[in-house]
XYZ file of C-alpha atoms in Angstrom:
106
model
C 158.902 -33.389 -89.889
C 159.647 -32.969 -93.031
C 158.707 -29.290 -93.175
C 161.492 -29.050 -90.438
C 164.191 -30.622 -92.390
C 163.220 -28.373 -94.968
C 163.280 -25.422 -92.735
C 166.557 -26.833 -91.119
C 168.333 -27.528 -93.925
C 167.026 -23.871 -95.704
C 167.863 -22.201 -92.627
C 171.165 -23.037 -93.008
C 171.349 -22.303 -96.608
C 170.339 -18.987 -94.967
C 173.379 -18.887 -93.046
C 175.536 -19.679 -95.208
C 174.242 -16.612 -97.871
C 174.926 -14.018 -94.441
C 178.849 -15.641 -95.615
C 178.960 -14.387 -98.506
C 177.125 -10.905 -98.034
C 179.397 -10.107 -95.008
C 182.936 -11.039 -96.760
C 184.410 -14.198 -95.380
C 186.568 -11.763 -92.807
C 184.076 -11.127 -90.656
C 183.979 -12.849 -87.745
C 179.886 -13.708 -87.210
C 180.551 -14.483 -91.425
C 182.664 -17.140 -89.926
C 180.784 -18.164 -87.388
C 177.712 -18.741 -89.973
C 179.148 -21.031 -92.164
C 180.074 -22.969 -89.859
C 176.896 -23.381 -88.287
C 175.158 -23.159 -91.484
C 177.089 -25.838 -92.805
C 176.005 -28.592 -89.938
C 172.285 -27.534 -89.831
C 172.497 -28.666 -93.611
C 174.664 -31.978 -92.939
C 172.330 -32.660 -89.987
C 168.983 -32.215 -92.061
C 170.232 -34.369 -94.987
C 171.238 -37.132 -92.460
C 168.008 -36.357 -91.140
C 166.272 -36.518 -94.719
C 168.237 -40.040 -95.001
C 166.650 -41.713 -91.926
C 163.376 -40.487 -92.711
C 164.323 -41.871 -96.289
C 164.961 -45.209 -94.917
C 161.642 -46.042 -92.545
C 159.610 -47.893 -94.896
C 155.731 -47.920 -94.134
C 156.083 -44.880 -91.781
C 154.419 -41.705 -91.100
C 158.394 -40.014 -92.009
C 158.409 -41.530 -95.073
C 158.751 -38.270 -97.462
C 159.440 -40.800 -100.718
C 156.706 -41.210 -103.267
C 157.813 -45.029 -103.936
C 160.343 -47.917 -103.059
C 162.379 -47.052 -106.235
C 163.884 -44.181 -106.129
C 164.747 -44.350 -102.062
C 168.080 -46.349 -102.230
C 169.263 -43.796 -104.518
C 167.862 -40.913 -102.227
C 169.381 -41.949 -98.913
C 172.698 -42.280 -101.013
C 172.504 -38.819 -102.104
C 171.390 -37.835 -98.660
C 174.489 -39.480 -96.966
C 176.619 -38.521 -98.975
C 174.810 -34.168 -98.507
C 175.158 -34.977 -94.709
C 178.676 -36.143 -94.567
C 179.528 -33.152 -97.338
C 178.177 -30.788 -95.374
C 179.157 -31.950 -91.882
C 182.997 -32.418 -92.571
C 182.577 -29.479 -94.586
C 181.525 -27.442 -91.687
C 184.179 -29.504 -89.297
C 187.474 -28.212 -91.751
C 186.170 -24.744 -91.707
C 186.055 -24.464 -88.227
C 189.315 -25.574 -87.909
C 191.102 -23.590 -90.580
C 188.856 -20.507 -88.568
C 190.822 -21.962 -85.300
C 194.100 -21.973 -87.488
C 194.050 -19.219 -88.827
C 193.242 -17.321 -85.884
C 196.044 -18.938 -84.241
C 198.428 -17.562 -87.238
C 197.326 -14.260 -86.994
C 197.811 -13.811 -82.853
C 201.676 -15.117 -83.875
C 201.949 -12.613 -85.930
C 200.572 -10.290 -83.611
C 203.650 -10.584 -81.509
C 206.319 -10.757 -83.802
C 205.665 -6.810 -84.641
């Protein structure tokens, strides 16, 4: 279970890396950064959920002292990446509409 979450998180990092390699103007790069951010956010939320389950096989932390702070970090990361991917999607839609409007005027 933790291995799957790590693979999902770093798979999202790979998608964001594709965005960096291709440049911000490539359509595939925009889709990659949106999907990458969303996958990283969902993985962070899943890590927080796994840490919050005491005495279970999905518990990934080492002890009770770090659980509260790690849950906070995971939830903050989940919000950051998920909301960031939504903001990137909205920006891509707005930019596309702006470009279409400019093309009609020429």
